[in-house]
PDB file of C-alpha atoms in Angstrom:
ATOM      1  CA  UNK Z 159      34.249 -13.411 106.810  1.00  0.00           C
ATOM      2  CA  UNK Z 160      32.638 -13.532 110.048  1.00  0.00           C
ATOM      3  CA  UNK Z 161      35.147 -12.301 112.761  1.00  0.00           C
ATOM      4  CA  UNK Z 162      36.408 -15.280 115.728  1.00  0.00           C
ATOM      5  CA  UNK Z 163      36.592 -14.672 119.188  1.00  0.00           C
ATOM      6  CA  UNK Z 164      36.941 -16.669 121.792  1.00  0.00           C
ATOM      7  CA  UNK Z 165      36.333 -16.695 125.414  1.00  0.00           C
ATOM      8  CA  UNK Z 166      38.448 -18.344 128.258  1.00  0.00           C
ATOM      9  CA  UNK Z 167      36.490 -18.699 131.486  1.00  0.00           C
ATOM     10  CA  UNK Z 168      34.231 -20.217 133.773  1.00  0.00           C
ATOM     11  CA  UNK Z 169      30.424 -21.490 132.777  1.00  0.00           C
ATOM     12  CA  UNK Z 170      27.458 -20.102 134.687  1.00  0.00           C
ATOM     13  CA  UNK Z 171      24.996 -23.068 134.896  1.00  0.00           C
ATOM     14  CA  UNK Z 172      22.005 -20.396 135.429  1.00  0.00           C
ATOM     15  CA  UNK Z 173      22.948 -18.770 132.398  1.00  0.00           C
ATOM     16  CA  UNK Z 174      23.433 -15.438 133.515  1.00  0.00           C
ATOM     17  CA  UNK Z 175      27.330 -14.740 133.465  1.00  0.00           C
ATOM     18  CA  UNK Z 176      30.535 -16.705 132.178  1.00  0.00           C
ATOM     19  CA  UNK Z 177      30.857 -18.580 129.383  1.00  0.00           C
ATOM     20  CA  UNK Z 178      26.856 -18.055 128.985  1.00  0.00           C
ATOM     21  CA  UNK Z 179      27.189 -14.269 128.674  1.00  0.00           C
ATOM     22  CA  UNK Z 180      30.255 -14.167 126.391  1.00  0.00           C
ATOM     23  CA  UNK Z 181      28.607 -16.173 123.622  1.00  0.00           C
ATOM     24  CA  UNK Z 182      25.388 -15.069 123.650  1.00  0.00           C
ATOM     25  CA  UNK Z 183      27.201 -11.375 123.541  1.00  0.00           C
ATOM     26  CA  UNK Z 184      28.774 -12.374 120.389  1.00  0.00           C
ATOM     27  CA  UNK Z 185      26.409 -13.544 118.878  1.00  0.00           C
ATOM     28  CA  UNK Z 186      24.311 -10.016 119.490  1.00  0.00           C
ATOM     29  CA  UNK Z 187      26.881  -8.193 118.263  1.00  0.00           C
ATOM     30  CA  UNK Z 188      27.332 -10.309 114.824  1.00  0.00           C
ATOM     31  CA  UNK Z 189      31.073 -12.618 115.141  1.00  0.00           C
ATOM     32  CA  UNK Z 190      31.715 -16.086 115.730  1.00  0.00           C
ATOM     33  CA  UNK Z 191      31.669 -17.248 119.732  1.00  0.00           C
ATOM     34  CA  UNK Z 192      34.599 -19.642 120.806  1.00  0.00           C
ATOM     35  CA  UNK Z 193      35.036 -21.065 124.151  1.00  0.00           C
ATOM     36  CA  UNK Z 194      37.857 -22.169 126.616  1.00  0.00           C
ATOM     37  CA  UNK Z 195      35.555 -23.808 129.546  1.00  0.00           C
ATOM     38  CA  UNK Z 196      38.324 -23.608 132.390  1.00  0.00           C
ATOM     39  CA  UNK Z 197      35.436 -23.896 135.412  1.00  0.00           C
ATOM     40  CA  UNK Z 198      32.243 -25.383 136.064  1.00  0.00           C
ATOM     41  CA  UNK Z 199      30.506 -23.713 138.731  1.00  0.00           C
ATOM     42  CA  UNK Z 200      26.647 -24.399 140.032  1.00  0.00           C
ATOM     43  CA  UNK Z 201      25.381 -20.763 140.055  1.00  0.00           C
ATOM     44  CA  UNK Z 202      22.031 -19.581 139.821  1.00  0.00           C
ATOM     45  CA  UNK Z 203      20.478 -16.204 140.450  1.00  0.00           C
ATOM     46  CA  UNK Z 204      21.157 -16.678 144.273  1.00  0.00           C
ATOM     47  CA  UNK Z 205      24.911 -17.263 144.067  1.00  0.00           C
ATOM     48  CA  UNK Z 206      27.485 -19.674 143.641  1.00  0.00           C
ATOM     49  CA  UNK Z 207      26.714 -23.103 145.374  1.00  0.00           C
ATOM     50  CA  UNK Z 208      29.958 -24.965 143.517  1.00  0.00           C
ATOM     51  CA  UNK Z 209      32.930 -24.514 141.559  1.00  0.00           C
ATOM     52  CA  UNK Z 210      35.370 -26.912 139.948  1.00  0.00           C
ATOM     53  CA  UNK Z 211      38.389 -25.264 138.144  1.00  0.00           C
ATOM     54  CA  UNK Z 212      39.290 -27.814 135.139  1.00  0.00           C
ATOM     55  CA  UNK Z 213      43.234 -29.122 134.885  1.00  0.00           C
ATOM     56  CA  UNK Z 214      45.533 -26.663 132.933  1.00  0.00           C
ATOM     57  CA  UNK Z 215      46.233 -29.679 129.915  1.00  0.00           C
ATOM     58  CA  UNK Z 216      42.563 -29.449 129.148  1.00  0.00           C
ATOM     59  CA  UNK Z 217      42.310 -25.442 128.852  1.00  0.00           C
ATOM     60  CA  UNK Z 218      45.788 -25.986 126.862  1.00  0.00           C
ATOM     61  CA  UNK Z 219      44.358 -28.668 124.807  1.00  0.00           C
ATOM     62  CA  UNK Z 220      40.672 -26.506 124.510  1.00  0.00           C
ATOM     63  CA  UNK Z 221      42.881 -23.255 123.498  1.00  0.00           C
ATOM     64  CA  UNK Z 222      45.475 -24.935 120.764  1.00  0.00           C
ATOM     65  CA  UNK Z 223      42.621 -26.819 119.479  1.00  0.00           C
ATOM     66  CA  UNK Z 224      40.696 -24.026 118.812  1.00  0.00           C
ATOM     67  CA  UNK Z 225      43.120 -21.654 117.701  1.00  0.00           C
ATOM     68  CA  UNK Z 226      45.481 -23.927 115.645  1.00  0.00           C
ATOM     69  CA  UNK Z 227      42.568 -24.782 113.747  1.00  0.00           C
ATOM     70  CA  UNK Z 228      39.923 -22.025 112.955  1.00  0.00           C
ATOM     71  CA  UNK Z 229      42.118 -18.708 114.486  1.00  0.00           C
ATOM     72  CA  UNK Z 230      40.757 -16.086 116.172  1.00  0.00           C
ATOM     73  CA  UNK Z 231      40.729 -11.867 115.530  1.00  0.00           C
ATOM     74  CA  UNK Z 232      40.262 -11.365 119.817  1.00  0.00           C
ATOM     75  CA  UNK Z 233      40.643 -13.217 122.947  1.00  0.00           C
ATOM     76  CA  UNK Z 234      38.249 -12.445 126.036  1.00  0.00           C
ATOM     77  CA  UNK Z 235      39.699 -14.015 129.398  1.00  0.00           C
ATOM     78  CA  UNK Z 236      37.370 -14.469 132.773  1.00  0.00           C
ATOM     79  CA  UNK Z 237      36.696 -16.455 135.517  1.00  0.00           C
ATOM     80  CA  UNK Z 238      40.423 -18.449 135.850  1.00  0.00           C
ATOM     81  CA  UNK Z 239      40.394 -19.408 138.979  1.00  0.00           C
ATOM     82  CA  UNK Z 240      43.835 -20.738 139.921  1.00  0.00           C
ATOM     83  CA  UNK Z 241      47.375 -19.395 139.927  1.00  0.00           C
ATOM     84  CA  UNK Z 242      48.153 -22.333 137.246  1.00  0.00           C
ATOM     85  CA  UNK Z 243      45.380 -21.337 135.128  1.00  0.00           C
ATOM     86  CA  UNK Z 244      46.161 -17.761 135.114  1.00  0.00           C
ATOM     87  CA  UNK Z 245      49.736 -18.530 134.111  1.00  0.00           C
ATOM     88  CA  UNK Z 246      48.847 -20.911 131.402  1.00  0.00           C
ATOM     89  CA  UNK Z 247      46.341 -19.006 130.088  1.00  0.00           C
ATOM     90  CA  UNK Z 248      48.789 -15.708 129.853  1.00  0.00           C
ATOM     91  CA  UNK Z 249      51.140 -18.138 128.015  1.00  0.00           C
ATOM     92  CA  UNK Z 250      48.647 -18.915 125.438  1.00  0.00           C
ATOM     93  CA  UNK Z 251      48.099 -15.125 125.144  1.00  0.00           C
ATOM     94  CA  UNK Z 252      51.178 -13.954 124.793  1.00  0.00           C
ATOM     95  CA  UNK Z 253      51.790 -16.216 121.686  1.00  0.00           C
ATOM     96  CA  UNK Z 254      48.690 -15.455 119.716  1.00  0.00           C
ATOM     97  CA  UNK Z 255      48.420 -12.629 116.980  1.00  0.00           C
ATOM     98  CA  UNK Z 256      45.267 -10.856 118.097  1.00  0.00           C
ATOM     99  CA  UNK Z 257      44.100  -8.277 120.743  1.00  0.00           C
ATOM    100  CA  UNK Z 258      43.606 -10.065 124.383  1.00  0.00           C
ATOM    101  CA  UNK Z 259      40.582  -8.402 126.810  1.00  0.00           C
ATOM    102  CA  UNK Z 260      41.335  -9.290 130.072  1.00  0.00           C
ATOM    103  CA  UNK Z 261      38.791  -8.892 132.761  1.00  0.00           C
ATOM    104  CA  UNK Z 262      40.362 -10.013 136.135  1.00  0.00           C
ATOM    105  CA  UNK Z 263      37.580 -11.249 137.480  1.00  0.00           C
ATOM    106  CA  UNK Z 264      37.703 -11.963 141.472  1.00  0.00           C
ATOM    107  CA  UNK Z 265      34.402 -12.711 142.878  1.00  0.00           C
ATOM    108  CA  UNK Z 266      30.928 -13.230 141.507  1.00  0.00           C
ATOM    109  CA  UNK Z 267      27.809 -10.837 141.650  1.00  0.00           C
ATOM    110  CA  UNK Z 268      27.090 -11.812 144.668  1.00  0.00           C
ATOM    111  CA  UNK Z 269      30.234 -11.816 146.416  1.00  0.00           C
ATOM    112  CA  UNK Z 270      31.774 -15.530 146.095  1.00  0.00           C
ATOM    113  CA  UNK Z 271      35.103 -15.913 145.552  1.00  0.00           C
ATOM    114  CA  UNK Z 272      35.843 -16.334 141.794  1.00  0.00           C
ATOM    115  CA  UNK Z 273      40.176 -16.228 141.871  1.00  0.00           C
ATOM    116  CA  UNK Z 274      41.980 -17.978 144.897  1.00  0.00           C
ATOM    117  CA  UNK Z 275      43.930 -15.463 146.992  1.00  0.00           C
ATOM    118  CA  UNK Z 276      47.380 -17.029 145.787  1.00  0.00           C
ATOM    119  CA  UNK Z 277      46.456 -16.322 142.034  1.00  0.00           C
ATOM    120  CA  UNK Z 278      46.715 -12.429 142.457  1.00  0.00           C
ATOM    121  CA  UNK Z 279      50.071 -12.070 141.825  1.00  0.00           C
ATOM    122  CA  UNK Z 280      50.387 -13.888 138.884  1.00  0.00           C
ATOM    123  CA  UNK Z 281      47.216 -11.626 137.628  1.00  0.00           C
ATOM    124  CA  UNK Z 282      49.490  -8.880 138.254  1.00  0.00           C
ATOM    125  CA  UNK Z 283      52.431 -10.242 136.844  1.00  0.00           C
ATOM    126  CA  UNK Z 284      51.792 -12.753 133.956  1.00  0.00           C
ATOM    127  CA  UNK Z 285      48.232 -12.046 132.991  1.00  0.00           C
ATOM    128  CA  UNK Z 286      48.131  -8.084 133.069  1.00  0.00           C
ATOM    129  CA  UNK Z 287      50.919  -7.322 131.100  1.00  0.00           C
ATOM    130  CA  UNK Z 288      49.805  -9.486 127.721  1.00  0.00           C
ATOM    131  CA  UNK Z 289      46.328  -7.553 127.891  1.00  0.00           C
ATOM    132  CA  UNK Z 290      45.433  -5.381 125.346  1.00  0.00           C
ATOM    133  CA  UNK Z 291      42.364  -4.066 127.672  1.00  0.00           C
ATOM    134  CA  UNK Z 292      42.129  -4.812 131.011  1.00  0.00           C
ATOM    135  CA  UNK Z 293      38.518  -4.414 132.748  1.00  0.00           C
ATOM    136  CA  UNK Z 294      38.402  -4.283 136.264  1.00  0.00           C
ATOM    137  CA  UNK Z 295      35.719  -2.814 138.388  1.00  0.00           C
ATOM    138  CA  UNK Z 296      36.698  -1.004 141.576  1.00  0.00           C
ATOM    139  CA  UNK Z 297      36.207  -4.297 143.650  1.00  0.00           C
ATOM    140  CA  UNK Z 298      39.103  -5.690 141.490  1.00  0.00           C
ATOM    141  CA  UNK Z 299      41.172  -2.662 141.471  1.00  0.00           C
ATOM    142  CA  UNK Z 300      41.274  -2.965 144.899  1.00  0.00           C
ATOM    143  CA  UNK Z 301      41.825  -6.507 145.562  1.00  0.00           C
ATOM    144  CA  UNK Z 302      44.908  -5.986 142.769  1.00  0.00           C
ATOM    145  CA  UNK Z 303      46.703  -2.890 143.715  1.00  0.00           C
ATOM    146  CA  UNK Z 304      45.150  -1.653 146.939  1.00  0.00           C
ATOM    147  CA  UNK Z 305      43.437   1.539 145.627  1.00  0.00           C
ATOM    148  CA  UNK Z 306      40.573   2.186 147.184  1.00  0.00           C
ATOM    149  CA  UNK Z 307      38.060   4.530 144.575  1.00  0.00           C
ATOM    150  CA  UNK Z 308      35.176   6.489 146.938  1.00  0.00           C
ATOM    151  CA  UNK Z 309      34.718   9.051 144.429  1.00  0.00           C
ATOM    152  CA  UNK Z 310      35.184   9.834 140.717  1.00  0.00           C
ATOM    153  CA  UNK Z 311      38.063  11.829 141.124  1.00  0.00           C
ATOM    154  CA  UNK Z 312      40.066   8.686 142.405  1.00  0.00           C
ATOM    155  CA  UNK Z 313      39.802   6.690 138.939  1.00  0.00           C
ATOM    156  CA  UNK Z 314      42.876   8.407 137.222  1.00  0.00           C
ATOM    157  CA  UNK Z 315      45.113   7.161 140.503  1.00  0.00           C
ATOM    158  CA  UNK Z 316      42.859   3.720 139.940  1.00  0.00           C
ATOM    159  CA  UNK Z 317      43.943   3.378 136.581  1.00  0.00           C
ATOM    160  CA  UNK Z 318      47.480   4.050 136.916  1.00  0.00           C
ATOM    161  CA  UNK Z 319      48.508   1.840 139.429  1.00  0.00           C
ATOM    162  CA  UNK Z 320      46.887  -0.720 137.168  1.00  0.00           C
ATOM    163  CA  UNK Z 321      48.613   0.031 134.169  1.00  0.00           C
ATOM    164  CA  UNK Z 322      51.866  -0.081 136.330  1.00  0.00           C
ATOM    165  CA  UNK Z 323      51.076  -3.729 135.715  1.00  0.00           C
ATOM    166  CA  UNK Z 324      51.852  -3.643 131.950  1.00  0.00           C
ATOM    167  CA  UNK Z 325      48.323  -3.509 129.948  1.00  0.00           C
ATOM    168  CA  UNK Z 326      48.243  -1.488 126.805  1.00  0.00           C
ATOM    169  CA  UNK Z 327      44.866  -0.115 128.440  1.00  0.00           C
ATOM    170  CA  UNK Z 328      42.719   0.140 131.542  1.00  0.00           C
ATOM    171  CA  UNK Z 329      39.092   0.697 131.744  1.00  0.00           C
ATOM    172  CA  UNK Z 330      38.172   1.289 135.015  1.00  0.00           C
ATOM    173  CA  UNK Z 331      34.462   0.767 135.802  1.00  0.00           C
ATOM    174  CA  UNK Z 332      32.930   2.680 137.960  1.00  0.00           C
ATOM    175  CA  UNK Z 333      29.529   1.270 138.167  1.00  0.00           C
ATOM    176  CA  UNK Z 334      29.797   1.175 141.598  1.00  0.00           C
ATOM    177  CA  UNK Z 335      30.071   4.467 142.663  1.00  0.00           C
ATOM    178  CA  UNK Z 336      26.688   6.762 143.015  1.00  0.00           C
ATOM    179  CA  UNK Z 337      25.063   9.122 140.436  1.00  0.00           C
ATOM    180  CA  UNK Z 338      25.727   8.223 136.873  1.00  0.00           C
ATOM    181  CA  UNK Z 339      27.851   5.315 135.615  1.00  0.00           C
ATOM    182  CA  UNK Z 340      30.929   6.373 135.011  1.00  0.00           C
ATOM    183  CA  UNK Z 341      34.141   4.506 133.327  1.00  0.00           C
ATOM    184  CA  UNK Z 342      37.569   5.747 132.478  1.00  0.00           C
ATOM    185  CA  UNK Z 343      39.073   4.146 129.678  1.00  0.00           C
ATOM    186  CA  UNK Z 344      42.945   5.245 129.320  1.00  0.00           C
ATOM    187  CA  UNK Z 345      46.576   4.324 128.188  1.00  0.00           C
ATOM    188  CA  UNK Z 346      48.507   6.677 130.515  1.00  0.00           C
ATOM    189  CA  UNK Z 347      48.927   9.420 127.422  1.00  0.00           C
ATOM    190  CA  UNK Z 348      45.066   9.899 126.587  1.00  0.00           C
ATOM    191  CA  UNK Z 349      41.482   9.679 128.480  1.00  0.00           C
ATOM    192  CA  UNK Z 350      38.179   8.921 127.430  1.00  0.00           C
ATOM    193  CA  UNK Z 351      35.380   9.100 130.469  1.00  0.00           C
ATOM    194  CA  UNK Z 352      32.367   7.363 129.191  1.00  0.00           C
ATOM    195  CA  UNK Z 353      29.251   7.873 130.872  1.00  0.00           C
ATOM    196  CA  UNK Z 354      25.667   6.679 130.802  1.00  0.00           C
ATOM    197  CA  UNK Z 355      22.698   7.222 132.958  1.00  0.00           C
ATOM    198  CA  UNK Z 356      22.248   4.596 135.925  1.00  0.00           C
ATOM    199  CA  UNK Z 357      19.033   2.524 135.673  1.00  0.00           C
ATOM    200  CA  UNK Z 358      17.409   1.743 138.224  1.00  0.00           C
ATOM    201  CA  UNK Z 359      17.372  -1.857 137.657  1.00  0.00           C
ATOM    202  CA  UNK Z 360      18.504  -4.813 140.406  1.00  0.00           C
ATOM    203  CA  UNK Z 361      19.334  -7.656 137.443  1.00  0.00           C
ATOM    204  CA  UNK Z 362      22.556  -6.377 136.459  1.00  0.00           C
ATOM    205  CA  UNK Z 363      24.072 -10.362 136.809  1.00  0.00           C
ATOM    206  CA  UNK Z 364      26.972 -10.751 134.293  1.00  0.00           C
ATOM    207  CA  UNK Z 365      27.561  -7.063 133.526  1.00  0.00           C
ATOM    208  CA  UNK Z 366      31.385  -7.459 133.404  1.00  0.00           C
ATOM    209  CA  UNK Z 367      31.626 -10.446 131.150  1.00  0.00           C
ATOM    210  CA  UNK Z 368      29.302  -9.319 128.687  1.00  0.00           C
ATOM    211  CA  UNK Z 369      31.460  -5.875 128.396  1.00  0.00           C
ATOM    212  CA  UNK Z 370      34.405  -7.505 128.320  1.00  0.00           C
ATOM    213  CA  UNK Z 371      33.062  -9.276 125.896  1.00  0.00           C
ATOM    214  CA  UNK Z 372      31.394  -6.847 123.710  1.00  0.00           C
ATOM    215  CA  UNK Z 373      35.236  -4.843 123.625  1.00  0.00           C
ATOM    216  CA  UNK Z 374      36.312  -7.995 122.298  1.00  0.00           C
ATOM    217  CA  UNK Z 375      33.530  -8.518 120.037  1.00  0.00           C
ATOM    218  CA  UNK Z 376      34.158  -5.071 118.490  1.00  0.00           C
ATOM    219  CA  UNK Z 377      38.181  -5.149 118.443  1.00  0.00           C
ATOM    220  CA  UNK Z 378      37.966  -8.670 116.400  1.00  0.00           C
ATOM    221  CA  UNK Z 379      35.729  -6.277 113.441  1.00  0.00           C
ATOM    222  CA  UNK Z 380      38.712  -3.973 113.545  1.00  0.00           C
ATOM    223  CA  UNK Z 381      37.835  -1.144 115.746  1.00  0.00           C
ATOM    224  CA  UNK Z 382      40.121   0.781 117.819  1.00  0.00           C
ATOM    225  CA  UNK Z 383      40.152   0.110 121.272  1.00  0.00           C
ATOM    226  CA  UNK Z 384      38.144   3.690 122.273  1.00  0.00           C
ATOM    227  CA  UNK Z 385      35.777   2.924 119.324  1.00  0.00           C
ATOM    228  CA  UNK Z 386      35.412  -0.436 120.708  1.00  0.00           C
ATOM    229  CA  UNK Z 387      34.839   0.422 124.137  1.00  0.00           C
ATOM    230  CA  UNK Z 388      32.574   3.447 123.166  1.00  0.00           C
ATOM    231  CA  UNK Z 389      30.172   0.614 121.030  1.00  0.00           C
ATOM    232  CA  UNK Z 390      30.538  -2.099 123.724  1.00  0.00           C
ATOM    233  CA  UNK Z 391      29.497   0.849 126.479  1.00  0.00           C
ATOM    234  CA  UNK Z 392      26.445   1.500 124.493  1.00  0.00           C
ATOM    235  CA  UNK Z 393      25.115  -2.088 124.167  1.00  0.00           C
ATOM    236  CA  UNK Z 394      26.027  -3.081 127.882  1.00  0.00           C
ATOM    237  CA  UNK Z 395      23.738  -0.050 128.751  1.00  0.00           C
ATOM    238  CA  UNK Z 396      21.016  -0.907 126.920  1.00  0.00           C
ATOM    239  CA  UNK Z 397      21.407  -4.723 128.322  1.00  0.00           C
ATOM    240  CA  UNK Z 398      21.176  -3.524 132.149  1.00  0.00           C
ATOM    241  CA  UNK Z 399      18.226  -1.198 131.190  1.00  0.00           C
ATOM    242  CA  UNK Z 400      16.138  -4.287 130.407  1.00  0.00           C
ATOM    243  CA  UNK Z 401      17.612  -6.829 132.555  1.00  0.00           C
ATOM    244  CA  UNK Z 402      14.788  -9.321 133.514  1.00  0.00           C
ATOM    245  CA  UNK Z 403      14.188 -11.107 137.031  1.00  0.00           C
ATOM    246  CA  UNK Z 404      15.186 -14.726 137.114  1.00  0.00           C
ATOM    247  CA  UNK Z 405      15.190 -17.520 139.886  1.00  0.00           C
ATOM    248  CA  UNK Z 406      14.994 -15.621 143.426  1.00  0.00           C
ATOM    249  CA  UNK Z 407      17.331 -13.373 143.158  1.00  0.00           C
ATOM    250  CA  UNK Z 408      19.568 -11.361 140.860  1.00  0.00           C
ATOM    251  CA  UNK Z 409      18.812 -11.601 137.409  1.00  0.00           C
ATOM    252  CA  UNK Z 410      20.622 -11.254 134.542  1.00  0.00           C
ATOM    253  CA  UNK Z 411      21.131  -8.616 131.930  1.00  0.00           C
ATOM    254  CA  UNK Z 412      19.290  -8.850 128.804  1.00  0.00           C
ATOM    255  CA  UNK Z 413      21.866 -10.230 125.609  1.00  0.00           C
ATOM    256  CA  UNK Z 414      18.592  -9.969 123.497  1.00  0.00           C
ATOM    257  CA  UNK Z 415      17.493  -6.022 123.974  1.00  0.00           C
ATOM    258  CA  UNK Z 416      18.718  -5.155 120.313  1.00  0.00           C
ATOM    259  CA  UNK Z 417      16.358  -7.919 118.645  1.00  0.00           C
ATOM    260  CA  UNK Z 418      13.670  -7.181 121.084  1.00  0.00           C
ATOM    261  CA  UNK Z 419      14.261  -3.373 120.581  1.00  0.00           C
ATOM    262  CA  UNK Z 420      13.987  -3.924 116.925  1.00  0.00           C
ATOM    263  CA  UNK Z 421      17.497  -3.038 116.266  1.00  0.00           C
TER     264      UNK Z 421
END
């Protein structure tokens, strides 16, 4: 049996990010793509010109219809937009049998806003505390807890104040700091610092949803969650080493690198 997982967030009309990322991610990394659409945004390698958050009965009725139905072995959350949607959506999560990856997205690549201001507590309430792995970069750490990371050191007190929240883990990316790129993945009791060299490389568009979704990917074939974040680490590297220009701007990373790689 192929392994389900589904993905609950926004679409990326230019293909880069969102919805886009998450399936082609699964299907690089060999299970079955689902998807929860709960925003349509007009994005394109420049930025984020529009965005329309969907009503919470139609990410209900998207969710129940997919689940009820065909199941699912992992759960990938995004883009949600709203307060309402984040609450429904934890809900959902916190009533299915299956590991949840919750990356608590807040603003886009290129700095639009993503989650509205009034939907941060119920991140930190409601949605946090049914994740199995939560993913936020230091951006996101910040905007949810106030902890400011300048320096590599600073990602232990980063990840505890956001498993104060409640997830079972915290990978804290730290792409954004200089020299190599550096994430700690932890549950409080043990560490695992995963590193990889930084490419010099300016299409890096829909790094966190693609490994977000490559944890989930990997926890759905039945990995642990350092196995699956070691795995997921490796083929989000390769996929910013050959990110390709697209549009005017930013370009996305490449989904595709194992098939072109001859993988």
């Amino acid at each position: 049996m192929i392994p389900n997982v589904l993905t609950v967030a926004g679409s990326d009309s230019g293909g880069g990010a969102g919805i886009q990322a998450d399936l082609k991610t699964m299907l690089a990394l060999g299970v079955h793509g689902m998807s929860v659409v709960t925003a349509v945004t007009a994005q394109n390698s420049l930025g984020v010109q529009g965005a329309w958050e969907l009503p919470v009965e139609a990410v209900r009725a998207q969710y129940r219809s997919v689940v009820d139905d065909i199941g699912v072995q992992a759960v990938k959350t995004g883009m949600l937009a709203s307060a309402e949607l984040v609450e429904a959506v934890a809900e959902l999560l916190a009533g299915t049998d299956a590991p949840a990856v919750v990356d608590p997205v807040g603003v886009s690549k290129h700095g639009d806003s993503l989650l509205a201001a009034s939907a941060l507590d119920s991140v930190r309430t409601k949605l946090l505390p049914v994740a199995t792995v939560a993913t936020p970069n230091l951006d996101e750490v910040a905007q949810l807890t106030g902890v400011r990371v300048e320096s590599e050191e600073q990602l232990r007190r980063a990840a505890a104040a956001v498993l104060a929240y409640g997830p079972r883990w915290v990978l804290i990316k730290g792409g954004h700091l200089p020299g190599d790129a550096v994430d700690l993945l932890t549950d409080g009791s043990e560490e695992h610092w995963l590193r990889a060299p930084r490419h010099d490389n300016r299409h890096t568009h829909g790094t966190g949803c693609t490994l977000a979704s490559a944890i989930a990917s990997q926890l759905a074939k039945g990995r642990s969650v350092p196995e699956a974040v070691t795995a997921a680490k490796e083929y989000v590297t390769g996929a910013v080493a050959t990110g390709f220009a697209l549009g005017g701007g930013i370009g996305p990373v490449d989904h595709g690198w194992r098939f072109r790689a001859g993988f």
